[in-house]
Tab-separated table of N, CA and C in Angstrom:
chain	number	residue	atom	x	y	z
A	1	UNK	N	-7.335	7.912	-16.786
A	1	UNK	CA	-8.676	8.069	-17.299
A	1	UNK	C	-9.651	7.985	-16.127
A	2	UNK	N	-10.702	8.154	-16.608
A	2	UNK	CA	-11.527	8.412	-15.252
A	2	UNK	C	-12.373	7.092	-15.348
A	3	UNK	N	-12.840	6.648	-13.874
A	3	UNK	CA	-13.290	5.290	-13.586
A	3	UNK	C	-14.542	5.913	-14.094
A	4	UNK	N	-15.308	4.594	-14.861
A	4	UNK	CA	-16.765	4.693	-14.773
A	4	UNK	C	-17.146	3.612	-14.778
A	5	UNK	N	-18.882	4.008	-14.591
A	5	UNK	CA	-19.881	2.377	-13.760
A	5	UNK	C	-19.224	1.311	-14.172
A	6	UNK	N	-18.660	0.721	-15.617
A	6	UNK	CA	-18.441	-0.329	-16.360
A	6	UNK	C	-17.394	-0.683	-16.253
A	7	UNK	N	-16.199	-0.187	-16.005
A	7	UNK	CA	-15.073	-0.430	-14.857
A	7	UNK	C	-15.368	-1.125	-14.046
A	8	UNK	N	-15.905	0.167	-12.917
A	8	UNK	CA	-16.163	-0.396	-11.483
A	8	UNK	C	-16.996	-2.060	-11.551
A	9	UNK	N	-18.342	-1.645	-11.872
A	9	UNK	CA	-18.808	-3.099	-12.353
A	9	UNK	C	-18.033	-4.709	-12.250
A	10	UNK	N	-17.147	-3.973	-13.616
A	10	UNK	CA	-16.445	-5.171	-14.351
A	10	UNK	C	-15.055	-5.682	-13.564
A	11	UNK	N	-15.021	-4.913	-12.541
A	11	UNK	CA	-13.720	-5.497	-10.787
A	11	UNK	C	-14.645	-5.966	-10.067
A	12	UNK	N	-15.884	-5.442	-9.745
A	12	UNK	CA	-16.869	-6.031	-8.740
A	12	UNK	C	-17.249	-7.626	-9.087
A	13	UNK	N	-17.627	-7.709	-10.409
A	13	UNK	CA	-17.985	-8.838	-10.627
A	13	UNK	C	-16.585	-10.052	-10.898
A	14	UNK	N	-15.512	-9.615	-10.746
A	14	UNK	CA	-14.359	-9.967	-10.705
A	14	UNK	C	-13.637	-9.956	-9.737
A	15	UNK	N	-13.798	-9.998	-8.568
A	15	UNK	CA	-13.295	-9.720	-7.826
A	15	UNK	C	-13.006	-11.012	-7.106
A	16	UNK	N	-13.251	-12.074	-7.483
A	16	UNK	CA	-12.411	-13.335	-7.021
A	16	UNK	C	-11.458	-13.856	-7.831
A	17	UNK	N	-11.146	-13.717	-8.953
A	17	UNK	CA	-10.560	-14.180	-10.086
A	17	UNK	C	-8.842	-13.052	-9.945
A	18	UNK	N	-9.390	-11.920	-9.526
A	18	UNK	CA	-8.883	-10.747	-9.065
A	18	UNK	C	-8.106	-10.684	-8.553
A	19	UNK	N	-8.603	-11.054	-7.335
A	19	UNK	CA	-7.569	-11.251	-5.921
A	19	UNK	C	-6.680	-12.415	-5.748
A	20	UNK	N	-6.800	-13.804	-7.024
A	20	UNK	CA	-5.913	-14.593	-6.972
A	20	UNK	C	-4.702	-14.312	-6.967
A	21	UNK	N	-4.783	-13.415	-7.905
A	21	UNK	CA	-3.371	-12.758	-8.773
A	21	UNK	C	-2.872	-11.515	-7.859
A	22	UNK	N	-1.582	-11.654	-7.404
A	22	UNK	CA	-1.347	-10.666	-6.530
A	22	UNK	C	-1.132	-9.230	-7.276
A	23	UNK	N	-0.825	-9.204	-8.454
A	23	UNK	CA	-0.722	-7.759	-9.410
A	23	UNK	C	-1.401	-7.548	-9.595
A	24	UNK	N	-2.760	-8.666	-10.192
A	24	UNK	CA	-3.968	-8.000	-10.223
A	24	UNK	C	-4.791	-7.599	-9.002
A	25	UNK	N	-4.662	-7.978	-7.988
A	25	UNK	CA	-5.038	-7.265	-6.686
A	25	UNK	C	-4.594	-5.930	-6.430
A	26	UNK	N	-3.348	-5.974	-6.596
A	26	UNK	CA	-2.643	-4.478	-6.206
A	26	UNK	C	-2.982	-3.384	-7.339
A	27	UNK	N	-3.282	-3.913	-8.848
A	27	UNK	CA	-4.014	-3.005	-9.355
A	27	UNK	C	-5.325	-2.639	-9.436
A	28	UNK	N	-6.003	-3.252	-9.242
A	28	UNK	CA	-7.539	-3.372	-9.708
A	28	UNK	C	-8.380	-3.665	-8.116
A	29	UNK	N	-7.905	-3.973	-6.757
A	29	UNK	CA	-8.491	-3.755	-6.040
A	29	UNK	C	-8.070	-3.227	-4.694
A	30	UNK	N	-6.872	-3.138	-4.648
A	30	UNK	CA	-6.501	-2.151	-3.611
A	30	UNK	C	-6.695	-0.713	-3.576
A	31	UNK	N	-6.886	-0.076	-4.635
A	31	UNK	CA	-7.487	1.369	-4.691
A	31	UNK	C	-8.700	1.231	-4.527
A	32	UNK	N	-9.447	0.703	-4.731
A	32	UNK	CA	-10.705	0.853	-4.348
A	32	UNK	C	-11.358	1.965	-5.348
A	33	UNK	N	-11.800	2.001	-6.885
A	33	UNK	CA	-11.660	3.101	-7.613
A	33	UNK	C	-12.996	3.720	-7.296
A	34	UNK	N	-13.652	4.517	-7.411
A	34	UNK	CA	-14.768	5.002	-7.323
A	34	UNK	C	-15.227	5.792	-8.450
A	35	UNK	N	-16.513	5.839	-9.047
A	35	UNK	CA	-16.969	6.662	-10.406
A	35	UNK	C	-16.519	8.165	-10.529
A	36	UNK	N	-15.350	8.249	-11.676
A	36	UNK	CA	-14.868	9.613	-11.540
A	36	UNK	C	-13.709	9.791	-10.909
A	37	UNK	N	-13.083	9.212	-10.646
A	37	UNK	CA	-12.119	8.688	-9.757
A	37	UNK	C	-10.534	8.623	-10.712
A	38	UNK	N	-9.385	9.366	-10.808
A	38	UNK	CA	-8.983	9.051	-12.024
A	38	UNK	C	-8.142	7.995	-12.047
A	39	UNK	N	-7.782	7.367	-12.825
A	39	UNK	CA	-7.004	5.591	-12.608
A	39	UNK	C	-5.581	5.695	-13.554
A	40	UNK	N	-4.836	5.224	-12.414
A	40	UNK	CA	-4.102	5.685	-13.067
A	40	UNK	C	-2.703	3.955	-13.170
A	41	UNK	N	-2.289	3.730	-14.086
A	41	UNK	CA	-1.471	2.466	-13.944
A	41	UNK	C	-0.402	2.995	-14.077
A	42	UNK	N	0.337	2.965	-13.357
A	42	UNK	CA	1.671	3.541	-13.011
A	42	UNK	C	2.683	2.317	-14.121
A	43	UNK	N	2.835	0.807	-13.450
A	43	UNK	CA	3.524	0.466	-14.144
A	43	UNK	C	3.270	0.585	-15.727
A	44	UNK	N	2.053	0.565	-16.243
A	44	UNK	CA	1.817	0.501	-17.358
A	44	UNK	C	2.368	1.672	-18.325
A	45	UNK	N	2.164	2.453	-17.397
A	45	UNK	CA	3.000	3.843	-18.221
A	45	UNK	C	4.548	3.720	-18.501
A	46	UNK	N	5.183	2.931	-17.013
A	46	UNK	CA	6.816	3.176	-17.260
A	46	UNK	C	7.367	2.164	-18.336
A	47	UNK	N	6.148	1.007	-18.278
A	47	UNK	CA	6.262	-0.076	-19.864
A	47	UNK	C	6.224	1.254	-20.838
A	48	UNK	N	5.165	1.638	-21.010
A	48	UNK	CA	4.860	2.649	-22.372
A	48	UNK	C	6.256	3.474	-22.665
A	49	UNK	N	6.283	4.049	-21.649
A	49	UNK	CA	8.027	5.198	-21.634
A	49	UNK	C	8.955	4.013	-22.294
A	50	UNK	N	9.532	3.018	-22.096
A	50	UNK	CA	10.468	2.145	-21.956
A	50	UNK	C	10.921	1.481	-23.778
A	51	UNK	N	8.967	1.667	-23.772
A	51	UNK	CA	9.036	1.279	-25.354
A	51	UNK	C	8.991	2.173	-26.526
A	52	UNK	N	8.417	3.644	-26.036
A	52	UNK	CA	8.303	4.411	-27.045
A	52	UNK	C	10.315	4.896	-26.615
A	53	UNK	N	11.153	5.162	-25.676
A	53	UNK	CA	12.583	5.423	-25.964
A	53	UNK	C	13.155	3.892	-26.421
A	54	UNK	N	12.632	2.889	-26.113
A	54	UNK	CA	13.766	1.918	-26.864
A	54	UNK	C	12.893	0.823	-28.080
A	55	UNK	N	12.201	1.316	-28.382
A	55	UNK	CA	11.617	0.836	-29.292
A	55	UNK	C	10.925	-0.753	-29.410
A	56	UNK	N	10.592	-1.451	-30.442
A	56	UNK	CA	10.563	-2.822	-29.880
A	56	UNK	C	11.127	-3.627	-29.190
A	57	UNK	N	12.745	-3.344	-29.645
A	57	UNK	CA	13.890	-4.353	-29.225
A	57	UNK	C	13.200	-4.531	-27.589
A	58	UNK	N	12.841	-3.405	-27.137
A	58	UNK	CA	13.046	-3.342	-25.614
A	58	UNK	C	11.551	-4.228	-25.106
A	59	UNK	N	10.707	-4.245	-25.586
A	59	UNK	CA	9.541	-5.215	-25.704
A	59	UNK	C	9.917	-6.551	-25.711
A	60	UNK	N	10.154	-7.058	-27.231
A	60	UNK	CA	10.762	-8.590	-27.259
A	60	UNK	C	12.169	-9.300	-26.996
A	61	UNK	N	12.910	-8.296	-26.795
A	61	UNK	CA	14.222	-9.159	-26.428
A	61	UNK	C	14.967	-8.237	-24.661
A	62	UNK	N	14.647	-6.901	-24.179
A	62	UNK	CA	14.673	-6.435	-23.417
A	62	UNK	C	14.127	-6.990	-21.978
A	63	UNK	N	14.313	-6.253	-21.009
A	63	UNK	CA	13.700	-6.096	-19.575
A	63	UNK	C	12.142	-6.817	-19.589
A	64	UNK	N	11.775	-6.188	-20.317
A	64	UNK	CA	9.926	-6.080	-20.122
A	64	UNK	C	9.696	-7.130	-20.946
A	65	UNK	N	10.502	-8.211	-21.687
A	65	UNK	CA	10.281	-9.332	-22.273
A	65	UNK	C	10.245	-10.465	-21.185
A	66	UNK	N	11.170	-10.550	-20.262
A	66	UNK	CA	11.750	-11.290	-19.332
A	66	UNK	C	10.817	-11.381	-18.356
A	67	UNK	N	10.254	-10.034	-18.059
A	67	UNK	CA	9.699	-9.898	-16.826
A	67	UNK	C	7.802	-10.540	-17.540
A	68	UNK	N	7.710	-10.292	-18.614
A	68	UNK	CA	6.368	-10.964	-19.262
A	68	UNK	C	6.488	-12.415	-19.041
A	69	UNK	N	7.858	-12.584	-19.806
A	69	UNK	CA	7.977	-14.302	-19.433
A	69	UNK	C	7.867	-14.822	-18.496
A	70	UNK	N	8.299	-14.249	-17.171
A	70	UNK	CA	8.654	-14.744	-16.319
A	70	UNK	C	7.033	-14.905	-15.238
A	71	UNK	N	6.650	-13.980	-15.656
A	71	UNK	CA	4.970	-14.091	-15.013
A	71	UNK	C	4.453	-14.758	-15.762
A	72	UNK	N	4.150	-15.168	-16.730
A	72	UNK	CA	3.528	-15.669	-17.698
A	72	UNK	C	3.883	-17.512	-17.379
A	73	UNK	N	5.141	-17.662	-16.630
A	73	UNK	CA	5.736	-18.961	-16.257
A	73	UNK	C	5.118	-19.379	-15.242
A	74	UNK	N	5.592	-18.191	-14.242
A	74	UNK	CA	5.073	-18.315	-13.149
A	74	UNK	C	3.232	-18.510	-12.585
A	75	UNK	N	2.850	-18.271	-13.715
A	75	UNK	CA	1.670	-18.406	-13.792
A	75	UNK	C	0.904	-19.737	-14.196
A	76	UNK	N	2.135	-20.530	-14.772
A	76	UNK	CA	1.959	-21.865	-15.573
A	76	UNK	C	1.721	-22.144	-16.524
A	77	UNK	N	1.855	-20.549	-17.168
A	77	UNK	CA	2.225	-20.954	-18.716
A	77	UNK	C	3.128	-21.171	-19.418
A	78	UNK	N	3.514	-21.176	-20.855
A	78	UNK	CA	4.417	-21.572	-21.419
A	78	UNK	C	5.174	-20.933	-22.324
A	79	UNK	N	4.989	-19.328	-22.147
A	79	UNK	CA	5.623	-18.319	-23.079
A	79	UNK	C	6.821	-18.501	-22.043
A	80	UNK	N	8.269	-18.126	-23.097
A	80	UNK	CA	9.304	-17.304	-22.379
A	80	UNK	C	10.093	-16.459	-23.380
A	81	UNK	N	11.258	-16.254	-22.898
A	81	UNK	CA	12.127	-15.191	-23.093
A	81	UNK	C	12.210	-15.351	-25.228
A	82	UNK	N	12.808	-16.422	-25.323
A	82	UNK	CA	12.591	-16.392	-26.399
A	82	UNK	C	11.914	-16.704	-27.408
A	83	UNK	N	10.600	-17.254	-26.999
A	83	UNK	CA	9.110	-17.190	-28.329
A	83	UNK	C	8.939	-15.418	-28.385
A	84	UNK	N	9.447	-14.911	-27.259
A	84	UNK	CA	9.211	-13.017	-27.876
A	84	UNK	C	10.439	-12.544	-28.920
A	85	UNK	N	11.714	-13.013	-28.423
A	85	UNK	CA	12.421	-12.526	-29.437
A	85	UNK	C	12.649	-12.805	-30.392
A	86	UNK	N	11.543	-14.370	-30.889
A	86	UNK	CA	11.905	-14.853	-32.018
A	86	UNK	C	10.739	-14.359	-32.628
A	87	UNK	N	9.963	-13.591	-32.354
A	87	UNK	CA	8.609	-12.858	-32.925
A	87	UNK	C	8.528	-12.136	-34.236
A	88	UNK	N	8.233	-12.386	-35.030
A	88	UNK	CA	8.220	-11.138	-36.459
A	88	UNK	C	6.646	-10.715	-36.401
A	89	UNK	N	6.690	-9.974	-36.656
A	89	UNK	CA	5.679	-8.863	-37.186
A	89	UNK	C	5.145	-8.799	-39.047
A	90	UNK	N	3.901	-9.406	-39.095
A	90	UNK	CA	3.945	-9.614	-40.486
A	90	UNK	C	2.667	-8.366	-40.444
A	91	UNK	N	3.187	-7.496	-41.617
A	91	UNK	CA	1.518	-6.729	-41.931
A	91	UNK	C	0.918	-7.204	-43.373
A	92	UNK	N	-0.827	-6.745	-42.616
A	92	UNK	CA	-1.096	-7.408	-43.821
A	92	UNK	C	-2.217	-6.621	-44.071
A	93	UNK	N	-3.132	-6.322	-45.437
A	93	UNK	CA	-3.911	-5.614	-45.273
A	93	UNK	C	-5.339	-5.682	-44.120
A	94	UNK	N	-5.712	-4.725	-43.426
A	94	UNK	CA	-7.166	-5.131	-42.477
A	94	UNK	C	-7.918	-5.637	-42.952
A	95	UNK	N	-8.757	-6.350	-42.352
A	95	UNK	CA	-10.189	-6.778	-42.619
A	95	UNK	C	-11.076	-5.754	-42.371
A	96	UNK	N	-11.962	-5.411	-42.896
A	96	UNK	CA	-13.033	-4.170	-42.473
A	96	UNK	C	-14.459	-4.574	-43.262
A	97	UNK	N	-15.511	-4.078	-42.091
A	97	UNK	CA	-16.675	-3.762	-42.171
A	97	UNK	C	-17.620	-2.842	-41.976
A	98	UNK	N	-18.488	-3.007	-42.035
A	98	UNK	CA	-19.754	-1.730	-40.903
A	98	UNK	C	-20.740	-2.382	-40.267
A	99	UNK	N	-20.643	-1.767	-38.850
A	99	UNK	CA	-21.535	-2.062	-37.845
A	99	UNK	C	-22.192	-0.966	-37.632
A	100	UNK	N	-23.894	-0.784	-37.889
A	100	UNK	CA	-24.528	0.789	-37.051
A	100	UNK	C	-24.073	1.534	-37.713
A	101	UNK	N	-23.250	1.517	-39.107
A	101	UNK	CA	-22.909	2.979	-39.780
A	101	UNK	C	-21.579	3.047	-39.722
A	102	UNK	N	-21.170	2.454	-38.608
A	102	UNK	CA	-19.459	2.281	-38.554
A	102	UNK	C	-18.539	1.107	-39.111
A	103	UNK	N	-17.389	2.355	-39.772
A	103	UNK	CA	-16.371	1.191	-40.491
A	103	UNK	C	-15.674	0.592	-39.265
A	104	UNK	N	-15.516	-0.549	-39.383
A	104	UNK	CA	-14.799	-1.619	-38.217
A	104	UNK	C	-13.603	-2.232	-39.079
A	105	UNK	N	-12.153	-1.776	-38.089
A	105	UNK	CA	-10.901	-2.724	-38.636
A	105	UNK	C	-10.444	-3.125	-37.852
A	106	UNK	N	-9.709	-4.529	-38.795
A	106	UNK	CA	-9.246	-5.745	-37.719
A	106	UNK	C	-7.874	-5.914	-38.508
């Protein structure tokens, strides 16, 4: 997608919080994005590929579960491998409103 002001902005004014995080450095400020500029998240896509061919499984009990956990640890938190695979999915009907004319769902 293409960078604009509110992007750029929203790394500028972030940009210490930013650079703690070494992934978030390598995404969000080593390109250096500029307005118009197109942005592109590489890993984020090969997550996307990974999950639309292997479906959830590959989300909560897969690769990309482990590797969430494992940053998420490393970070000092307290998710891991299996609070994802023990995850259910409940649906339920949305909540909805209008804001300005627009229906809003949650």
């Amino acid at each position: 997608f293409p960078a604009n002001s509110m992007l750029i902005g929203m790394i500028k004014s972030n940009c210490d919080k930013l650079s703690k995080n070494p992934e978030m450095k390598r995404t969000f400020l080593d390109p250096e994005y500029k307005e118009g500029e197109t942005v592109k998240f590489k890993d984020l896509a090969r997550t996307y590929r990974a999950i639309a061919a292997g479906g959830a499984e590959v989300f909560y009990r897969g690769e990309i579960a482990k590797s969430v956990a494992g940053e998420v640890q490393r970070l000092g938190g307290w998710l891991n491998a299996d609070d994802l695979s023990g995850y259910k999915t409940v649906a339920r009907k949305p909540v909805t409103g209008t804001y300005r004319g627009n229906i809003i769902f949650s």
